């Protein structure tokens, strides 16, 4: 009995070679529309879908494969007496292989200036239907939706047949593919109409199987969203070094979150998902040097991200210590020559900055939490003390708040002239974070700014800051005991500014 393959693809990469390979192994090829024309023009002796269904394509191609002659040929169980009877009575012929890839819905959504009409026309109906029918009947039908599986199919046919194990694996891939496709459509409409769906379906693509997770006994995988977030690590190009680990990816993502806050030349050093040094500069070398000087101990073994081109002088300074990862907009040829001397150092070239964030998702036991990204920047400040912050120092207020929003709470950052001097992260009480940040800053705290991610519940943090010579404090305010902190600042000649926006971060 002649075997039949139905081919209908939007992406025609390697499809002629695959179809000719199927013909070589005794398959008669059925095809539709543009795929039929493409195959015919390239020497494949296929027959059109209309010759099978005896029904024309209608509704501008919206209906062509939704027909009992197609789905009966896919879904009929070969050994089932009743199915055999129905197939015979209705002159249905079996279809033994389906090769379909879907209309490019996600690519269409991303197109510049695309209309909703065009987006809707790229919602595939017949394709997923054929894929699901073939996948449901994988005992008898092979279903192919991934170009990368063409060669495997032909290799197995060379051995005589497509194995049960392969047919089952291909069917599972189909159900994952159609689920992801439907999720993309649902999420487009949810976002477009600003809906909070009762059932949230997310789709991620496997990027890498990692050596292990946070610890060696944990398995781990890196999945990515297919979106246009250019500052995401998957959109950077790795130029050198060994593969990334679970912890490396988390740290790199944290570094990019901070770096995305700045337009001026900035360097961010991260250790265990907290910044250990952040600084601006007139050059990449100056920015890196100042970020290094902010905490020369913690930067060791850390990650460095810079929104500029690394030159020879900067590379030499980076090369002098142990770093896990360097992320930069670009590198001079001489800089790369220096940095690549370290075999394991991971070096990434970033794509152009883009702050088109999707929602932020965090796993919790039994579910997930979803929230908007914290991309809010303060645009209004209130001076609440007798001493007022000099307008020339406004940049330090903004710099401190940009950094503190990315530090684990309770978070305190001491800054001066676009450089962090001390960072207190993740403490169970705010005064503990103050102590860490101020002790790290030491004498440099005199005349500096102190930024807090949340309000001071008592005056103890304000008193401590004053003792170290802090010139001004910026915090959101909102405590029922705000006046105590204001009074402490007035007593000791410290300026206090309310930003009115909390930046708590777990």
Coordinates of C-alpha atoms in Angstrom, one line a residue:
X1 CA 0.0 0.0 0.0
X2 CA 1.3 3.5 -0.9
X3 CA 2.2 5.6 2.0
X4 CA 1.0 9.2 2.1
X5 CA 2.6 12.3 3.5
X6 CA 0.8 15.7 3.9
X7 CA 3.1 18.7 3.8
X8 CA 2.0 22.3 4.5
X9 CA 4.6 24.6 5.8
X10 CA 5.0 28.4 6.2
X11 CA 8.8 28.0 6.7
X12 CA 10.0 26.2 3.6
X13 CA 13.6 25.8 4.7
X14 CA 14.9 22.3 3.6
X15 CA 11.4 21.2 2.7
X16 CA 12.2 20.3 -0.9
X17 CA 15.0 18.0 0.3
X18 CA 12.8 16.4 2.9
X19 CA 9.9 15.8 0.4
X20 CA 12.3 14.3 -2.1
X21 CA 13.6 12.0 0.7
X22 CA 10.1 10.9 1.5
X23 CA 9.4 10.2 -2.2
X24 CA 12.5 8.1 -2.3
X25 CA 11.1 5.9 0.4
X26 CA 7.7 5.4 -1.3
X27 CA 5.6 8.3 0.0
X28 CA 3.1 10.1 -2.1
X29 CA 3.2 13.7 -1.2
X30 CA 0.0 15.8 -0.7
X31 CA 0.4 19.5 -0.3
X32 CA -1.5 22.8 0.0
X33 CA -1.4 26.3 -1.5
X34 CA 2.1 27.9 -1.6
X35 CA 3.8 24.7 -0.4
X36 CA 2.3 22.8 -3.3
X37 CA 3.6 25.4 -5.8
X38 CA 7.0 25.5 -4.2
X39 CA 7.4 21.7 -4.2
X40 CA 6.1 21.3 -7.8
X41 CA 8.5 24.0 -9.0
X42 CA 11.4 22.2 -7.4
X43 CA 10.6 18.8 -8.9
X44 CA 8.5 17.1 -6.3
X45 CA 5.6 15.1 -7.8
X46 CA 3.0 16.1 -5.3
X47 CA -0.8 16.2 -5.5
X48 CA -2.9 19.1 -4.3
X49 CA -5.2 18.9 -1.2
X50 CA -8.2 19.6 -3.5
X51 CA -7.5 16.3 -5.3
X52 CA -7.9 14.6 -2.0
X53 CA -10.9 16.5 -0.5
X54 CA -12.6 17.2 -3.9
X55 CA -13.5 20.5 -2.3
X56 CA -11.9 23.9 -3.2
X57 CA -10.0 26.1 -0.8
X58 CA -12.5 28.8 0.4
X59 CA -12.6 31.9 2.6
X60 CA -9.2 33.2 1.3
X61 CA -7.5 29.9 2.3
X62 CA -9.0 29.8 5.8
X63 CA -10.6 26.5 5.0
X64 CA -8.7 23.9 3.0
X65 CA -7.6 21.0 5.3
X66 CA -10.5 21.0 7.7
X67 CA -12.2 18.1 6.0
X68 CA -13.1 14.4 6.9
X69 CA -10.9 13.1 4.1
X70 CA -7.9 14.7 5.8
X71 CA -8.8 14.2 9.5
X72 CA -10.3 10.7 8.9
X73 CA -7.0 9.7 7.2
X74 CA -5.1 11.0 10.2
X75 CA -7.2 9.8 13.1
X76 CA -8.3 6.4 11.9
X77 CA -6.8 3.5 14.0
X78 CA -5.3 1.1 11.5
X79 CA -6.2 -2.1 13.3
X80 CA -9.7 -1.0 14.5
X81 CA -12.5 -2.8 12.6
X82 CA -15.1 0.0 13.0
X83 CA -12.6 2.6 11.8
X84 CA -11.6 0.4 8.9
X85 CA -15.3 0.2 8.0
X86 CA -15.9 3.9 8.1
X87 CA -12.7 4.6 6.1
X88 CA -13.8 2.2 3.4
X89 CA -17.4 3.5 3.3
X90 CA -16.3 7.1 2.8
X91 CA -13.4 6.5 0.4
X92 CA -10.9 7.9 2.9
X93 CA -7.2 7.1 2.4
X94 CA -4.8 6.9 5.2
X95 CA -2.2 9.7 5.8
X96 CA 0.9 8.2 7.4
X97 CA 3.0 11.4 8.0
X98 CA 2.2 15.0 8.5
X99 CA 4.7 17.8 8.2
X100 CA 3.4 21.2 9.3
X101 CA 4.9 24.3 10.8
X102 CA 2.5 27.0 11.8
X103 CA 1.8 30.5 10.6
X104 CA 4.3 32.9 12.2
X105 CA 2.0 34.5 14.7
X106 CA 4.7 35.6 17.2
X107 CA 6.9 37.0 14.4
X108 CA 3.9 38.9 13.0
X109 CA 3.1 40.5 16.3
X110 CA 6.7 41.9 16.5
X111 CA 6.6 43.5 13.1
X112 CA 6.8 47.3 13.0
X113 CA 3.4 48.9 12.3
X114 CA 1.5 45.6 12.0
X115 CA -2.3 45.8 12.0
X116 CA -4.5 43.7 14.2
X117 CA -6.1 42.3 11.0
X118 CA -2.8 40.9 9.8
X119 CA -2.1 39.5 13.3
X120 CA -5.4 37.7 13.4
X121 CA -4.9 36.3 9.9
X122 CA -1.7 34.7 11.2
X123 CA -3.6 32.7 13.8
X124 CA -3.3 29.2 12.3
X125 CA -6.3 27.0 12.5
X126 CA -5.8 24.1 10.1
X127 CA -2.2 23.6 11.0
X128 CA -2.7 22.9 14.7
X129 CA -5.7 20.8 13.9
X130 CA -3.7 18.5 11.6
X131 CA -0.8 18.4 14.1
X132 CA -3.1 17.4 17.0
X133 CA -4.9 14.8 14.9
X134 CA -1.7 13.2 13.8
X135 CA -0.1 13.4 17.3
X136 CA -3.2 11.8 18.9
X137 CA -2.8 8.9 16.5
X138 CA 1.0 8.6 16.9
X139 CA 0.7 4.8 17.0
X140 CA 0.1 5.0 13.2
X141 CA 1.1 8.4 12.1
X142 CA 4.4 10.3 12.3
X143 CA 4.1 14.1 12.8
X144 CA 6.8 16.6 12.1
X145 CA 6.7 20.3 13.1
X146 CA 10.4 21.0 13.6
X147 CA 12.8 21.5 10.7
X148 CA 15.6 20.0 12.8
X149 CA 13.7 16.6 12.8
X150 CA 13.7 16.2 9.0
X151 CA 17.1 14.4 8.9
X152 CA 16.2 12.1 11.8
X153 CA 13.0 11.0 10.0
X154 CA 14.9 10.2 6.8
X155 CA 17.7 8.4 8.6
X156 CA 15.1 6.1 10.3
X157 CA 13.4 5.5 6.9
X158 CA 16.7 4.4 5.6
X159 CA 16.6 1.7 8.3
X160 CA 13.1 0.6 7.1
X161 CA 10.6 2.5 9.3
X162 CA 10.0 5.3 11.7
X163 CA 10.2 3.8 15.2
X164 CA 7.4 3.9 17.8
X165 CA 9.8 5.8 20.2
X166 CA 10.4 8.5 17.6
X167 CA 6.7 8.8 16.7
X168 CA 5.8 9.2 20.4
X169 CA 8.6 11.8 21.0
X170 CA 7.4 13.8 17.9
X171 CA 3.8 13.7 19.2
X172 CA 4.9 15.1 22.5
X173 CA 6.8 17.8 20.8
X174 CA 3.6 18.7 18.9
X175 CA 1.5 19.1 22.0
X176 CA 4.2 21.3 23.5
X177 CA 4.3 23.3 20.3
X178 CA 0.6 23.8 20.0
X179 CA 0.3 24.7 23.7
X180 CA 3.0 27.3 23.3
X181 CA 1.3 28.7 20.1
X182 CA -2.0 29.0 21.8
X183 CA -0.4 30.7 24.8
X184 CA 1.2 33.3 22.6
X185 CA -2.2 34.1 21.1
X186 CA -3.9 34.3 24.4
X187 CA -1.2 36.4 25.9
X188 CA -1.3 38.8 22.9
X189 CA -5.0 39.5 23.5
X190 CA -4.6 39.6 27.3
X191 CA -1.9 42.3 27.0
X192 CA -3.7 44.2 24.2
X193 CA -7.0 44.4 26.2
X194 CA -5.2 44.7 29.6
X195 CA -6.9 41.6 31.0
X196 CA -6.0 39.5 34.0
X197 CA -6.8 36.0 32.9
X198 CA -8.3 33.4 35.2
X199 CA -5.8 30.9 33.8
X200 CA -2.4 32.2 32.9
X201 CA -0.5 30.1 30.3
X202 CA 3.2 30.9 29.9
X203 CA 5.5 29.7 27.1
X204 CA 9.3 29.5 27.3
X205 CA 11.8 27.9 25.0
X206 CA 14.7 25.7 26.3
X207 CA 17.9 27.6 25.9
X208 CA 20.4 25.4 27.8
X209 CA 20.5 22.4 30.1
X210 CA 22.8 23.6 32.9
X211 CA 25.4 21.6 34.7
X212 CA 23.5 22.0 37.9
X213 CA 21.4 24.6 39.8
X214 CA 22.3 26.7 42.8
X215 CA 24.0 23.7 44.3
X216 CA 25.6 20.6 42.6
X217 CA 22.8 18.2 43.7
X218 CA 20.1 20.3 41.9
X219 CA 19.3 19.8 38.2
X220 CA 18.7 23.1 36.3
X221 CA 17.6 24.4 32.9
X222 CA 17.6 27.8 31.3
X223 CA 14.3 28.6 29.5
X224 CA 13.8 31.9 27.7
X225 CA 10.9 34.0 26.4
X226 CA 10.8 34.7 22.8
X227 CA 10.5 38.4 23.1
X228 CA 12.4 41.6 22.1
X229 CA 13.9 42.4 25.5
X230 CA 17.3 43.3 24.0
X231 CA 19.1 43.6 27.4
X232 CA 18.2 40.0 28.2
X233 CA 21.2 37.7 28.4
X234 CA 20.0 35.4 25.6
X235 CA 20.2 38.3 23.2
X236 CA 23.9 39.0 24.1
X237 CA 26.6 37.3 22.1
X238 CA 29.1 35.2 24.0
X239 CA 32.6 36.0 22.6
X240 CA 34.7 33.8 24.9
X241 CA 34.7 31.6 28.0
X242 CA 33.0 28.5 29.4
X243 CA 29.3 27.9 29.7
X244 CA 27.2 29.8 32.1
X245 CA 25.9 28.3 35.4
X246 CA 22.6 28.8 37.1
X247 CA 24.1 31.4 39.5
X248 CA 26.0 33.1 36.7
X249 CA 22.7 33.7 34.8
X250 CA 21.0 35.1 37.8
X251 CA 23.9 37.4 38.6
X252 CA 24.2 38.6 35.0
X253 CA 20.5 39.3 34.8
X254 CA 20.7 41.4 38.0
X255 CA 23.7 43.3 36.6
X256 CA 21.7 44.1 33.4
X257 CA 18.7 45.2 35.4
X258 CA 20.8 47.8 37.2
X259 CA 22.8 48.8 34.1
X260 CA 19.5 49.5 32.2
X261 CA 18.7 52.3 34.7
X262 CA 21.6 54.5 33.3
X263 CA 22.2 56.3 30.0
X264 CA 25.5 57.8 31.0
X265 CA 28.6 55.7 31.0
X266 CA 28.2 53.3 33.9
X267 CA 29.8 50.2 35.4
X268 CA 28.0 47.7 37.6
X269 CA 29.7 45.1 39.7
X270 CA 27.5 42.3 41.1
X271 CA 28.0 39.5 43.6
X272 CA 25.3 37.1 44.6
X273 CA 22.6 39.2 42.9
X274 CA 23.4 42.4 44.8
X275 CA 25.5 45.2 43.5
X276 CA 28.9 45.6 45.3
X277 CA 29.9 48.6 43.2
X278 CA 28.2 51.0 40.8
X279 CA 29.8 54.1 39.4
X280 CA 29.5 56.5 36.5
X281 CA 32.4 58.0 34.7
X282 CA 33.6 60.2 31.8
X283 CA 35.0 57.0 30.2
X284 CA 34.6 53.2 30.5
X285 CA 38.0 53.1 32.3
X286 CA 36.9 55.7 34.8
X287 CA 33.5 54.1 35.4
X288 CA 35.1 50.6 35.9
X289 CA 37.9 52.0 38.2
X290 CA 35.3 53.8 40.4
X291 CA 33.1 50.7 40.6
X292 CA 36.1 48.6 41.5
X293 CA 37.2 51.1 44.2
X294 CA 33.7 51.1 45.7
X295 CA 34.4 47.6 47.0
X296 CA 37.7 46.0 45.8
X297 CA 37.1 43.0 48.1
X298 CA 33.6 41.9 47.0
X299 CA 34.2 42.5 43.3
X300 CA 36.7 39.5 43.3
X301 CA 34.9 36.6 41.6
X302 CA 32.0 38.9 40.6
X303 CA 30.3 40.0 37.4
X304 CA 31.0 43.3 35.7
X305 CA 28.6 45.0 33.3
X306 CA 29.4 48.3 31.4
X307 CA 27.3 50.2 28.9
X308 CA 30.3 51.2 26.7
X309 CA 33.2 49.8 24.7
X310 CA 36.0 48.2 26.8
X311 CA 39.4 49.5 25.6
X312 CA 42.9 48.2 26.2
X313 CA 43.5 50.2 29.4
X314 CA 40.3 49.0 31.0
X315 CA 40.9 45.4 29.9
X316 CA 44.3 45.4 31.5
X317 CA 42.8 46.5 34.8
X318 CA 40.0 43.9 34.6
X319 CA 42.6 41.2 33.7
X320 CA 44.5 41.9 37.0
X321 CA 41.7 40.3 39.1
X322 CA 39.5 37.3 39.0
X323 CA 36.1 38.0 37.3
X324 CA 33.5 35.4 36.4
X325 CA 31.8 37.4 33.6
X326 CA 32.2 40.7 31.7
X327 CA 29.3 42.2 29.8
X328 CA 29.9 45.2 27.7
X329 CA 28.5 47.0 24.7
X330 CA 31.6 46.3 22.7
X331 CA 35.4 45.6 23.0
X332 CA 38.5 46.9 21.2
X333 CA 40.5 44.2 19.4
X334 CA 43.4 44.8 21.8
X335 CA 41.0 44.5 24.8
X336 CA 39.7 41.2 23.6
X337 CA 43.2 39.9 23.1
X338 CA 44.0 40.7 26.7
X339 CA 40.8 39.4 28.2
X340 CA 40.7 36.1 26.3
X341 CA 44.0 35.0 27.8
X342 CA 41.9 33.8 30.7
X343 CA 40.4 30.6 29.3
X344 CA 37.3 30.5 31.5
X345 CA 36.4 34.2 31.7
X346 CA 32.9 34.6 30.1
X347 CA 32.8 37.6 27.8
X348 CA 29.5 38.9 26.4
X349 CA 28.8 41.6 23.9
X350 CA 25.4 43.3 24.7
X351 CA 22.8 44.2 22.1
X352 CA 21.4 47.7 22.0
X353 CA 19.6 48.9 25.2
X354 CA 15.9 48.4 25.2
X355 CA 13.7 48.6 28.2
X356 CA 10.6 46.8 26.8
X357 CA 10.1 44.6 29.9
X358 CA 7.5 41.9 30.1
X359 CA 6.1 41.1 33.5
X360 CA 8.2 39.7 36.3
X361 CA 7.5 36.2 37.4
X362 CA 8.7 34.5 40.6
X363 CA 8.2 30.9 41.7
X364 CA 6.6 30.2 45.1
X365 CA 5.5 26.9 46.5
X366 CA 2.5 25.7 44.5
X367 CA 2.4 28.7 42.2
X368 CA 3.9 31.8 40.8
X369 CA 3.7 35.5 41.6
X370 CA 3.4 38.0 38.7
X371 CA 4.0 41.7 38.8
X372 CA 5.1 44.6 36.6
X373 CA 8.8 45.4 36.5
X374 CA 9.9 48.1 38.9
X375 CA 10.7 50.6 36.2
X376 CA 9.2 53.6 38.0
X377 CA 11.6 56.5 38.5
X378 CA 10.9 59.3 41.0
X379 CA 9.9 62.6 39.4
X380 CA 9.0 64.5 42.5
X381 CA 10.8 65.0 45.8
X382 CA 9.8 66.7 49.0
X383 CA 12.4 68.3 51.3
X384 CA 11.2 67.7 54.9
X385 CA 14.0 69.2 57.0
X386 CA 15.4 72.6 57.7
X387 CA 18.5 71.9 55.7
X388 CA 17.8 71.7 52.0
X389 CA 19.7 69.6 49.4
X390 CA 21.7 71.7 47.0
X391 CA 20.2 71.4 43.5
X392 CA 23.7 70.6 42.2
X393 CA 23.5 67.4 44.3
X394 CA 20.2 66.2 42.8
X395 CA 22.0 63.7 40.6
X396 CA 23.3 61.9 43.7
X397 CA 19.7 61.5 45.0
X398 CA 18.7 60.0 41.7
X399 CA 21.8 57.8 41.4
X400 CA 21.2 56.4 45.0
X401 CA 17.6 55.6 44.2
X402 CA 18.5 53.9 40.9
X403 CA 20.9 51.6 42.8
X404 CA 19.0 51.0 46.0
X405 CA 15.9 49.7 44.1
X406 CA 18.1 46.7 42.9
X407 CA 19.5 45.9 46.4
X408 CA 17.9 43.2 48.5
X409 CA 15.8 44.7 51.3
X410 CA 16.3 46.0 53.8
X411 CA 18.5 48.1 51.5
X412 CA 20.8 51.1 52.2
X413 CA 23.2 52.7 49.7
X414 CA 25.7 55.4 50.5
X415 CA 26.7 57.4 47.4
X416 CA 28.7 60.4 46.4
X417 CA 29.4 62.0 43.0
X418 CA 28.0 59.0 41.0
X419 CA 29.7 56.3 43.0
X420 CA 28.6 53.8 45.6
X421 CA 30.6 54.0 48.8
X422 CA 28.8 51.4 50.9
X423 CA 25.9 49.0 50.3
X424 CA 23.9 47.3 53.1
X425 CA 21.7 44.5 51.7
X426 CA 19.2 41.9 52.9
X427 CA 19.2 42.5 56.6
X428 CA 16.4 41.8 58.9
X429 CA 16.2 45.3 60.2
X430 CA 17.1 48.7 58.6
X431 CA 19.6 49.8 61.2
X432 CA 21.6 46.7 60.4
X433 CA 21.8 47.6 56.8
X434 CA 22.8 51.1 57.7
X435 CA 25.6 49.9 59.9
X436 CA 27.0 47.7 57.0
X437 CA 26.8 50.5 54.4
X438 CA 28.2 53.2 56.7
X439 CA 31.0 51.0 58.0
X440 CA 32.0 50.1 54.5
X441 CA 32.0 53.8 53.4
X442 CA 34.0 54.8 56.5
X443 CA 35.5 58.2 56.3
X444 CA 34.1 58.6 52.7
X445 CA 30.6 58.8 54.2
X446 CA 31.3 62.3 55.3
X447 CA 29.3 64.6 53.0
X448 CA 27.8 61.7 51.1
X449 CA 24.1 60.8 50.5
X450 CA 22.3 57.8 52.0
X451 CA 19.4 56.2 50.1
X452 CA 16.9 53.8 51.6
X453 CA 14.5 51.6 49.8
X454 CA 11.8 52.0 52.4
X455 CA 10.9 54.4 55.3
X456 CA 12.7 54.6 58.6
X457 CA 10.4 53.2 61.3
X458 CA 12.5 54.9 64.0
X459 CA 15.1 57.6 64.3
X460 CA 18.0 55.2 65.0
X461 CA 19.1 55.0 61.3
X462 CA 19.0 58.8 61.0
X463 CA 21.1 59.2 64.1
X464 CA 23.6 56.6 62.9
X465 CA 23.9 58.3 59.5
X466 CA 24.5 61.7 61.1
X467 CA 27.2 60.2 63.3
X468 CA 29.1 59.2 60.1
X469 CA 28.7 62.6 58.6
X470 CA 26.1 61.9 56.0
X471 CA 25.0 65.1 54.4
X472 CA 21.6 64.0 53.2
X473 CA 19.1 61.1 53.4
X474 CA 16.6 60.2 50.7
X475 CA 13.8 57.8 51.7
X476 CA 10.2 57.3 50.7
X477 CA 8.7 58.4 54.0
X478 CA 5.3 57.1 55.1
X479 CA 6.0 55.9 58.7
X480 CA 3.7 56.9 61.5
X481 CA 7.0 58.0 63.2
X482 CA 8.4 60.0 60.3
X483 CA 8.6 63.1 62.5
X484 CA 11.2 61.4 64.8
X485 CA 13.6 60.9 61.9
X486 CA 13.0 64.4 60.7
X487 CA 13.7 65.8 64.2
X488 CA 16.9 63.8 64.4
X489 CA 18.1 65.2 61.1
X490 CA 17.2 68.8 62.1
X491 CA 19.1 68.3 65.4
X492 CA 22.2 67.2 63.6
X493 CA 22.1 69.3 60.5
X494 CA 21.3 66.6 58.0
X495 CA 19.0 67.1 55.0
X496 CA 16.2 64.6 54.4
X497 CA 14.2 64.2 51.2
X498 CA 11.1 62.1 50.8
X499 CA 11.0 60.3 47.4
X500 CA 7.4 59.0 48.1
X501 CA 8.1 55.7 46.2
X502 CA 9.1 52.6 48.0
X503 CA 11.5 50.2 46.3
X504 CA 11.3 47.1 48.4
X505 CA 13.0 44.0 46.8
X506 CA 12.9 40.4 48.1

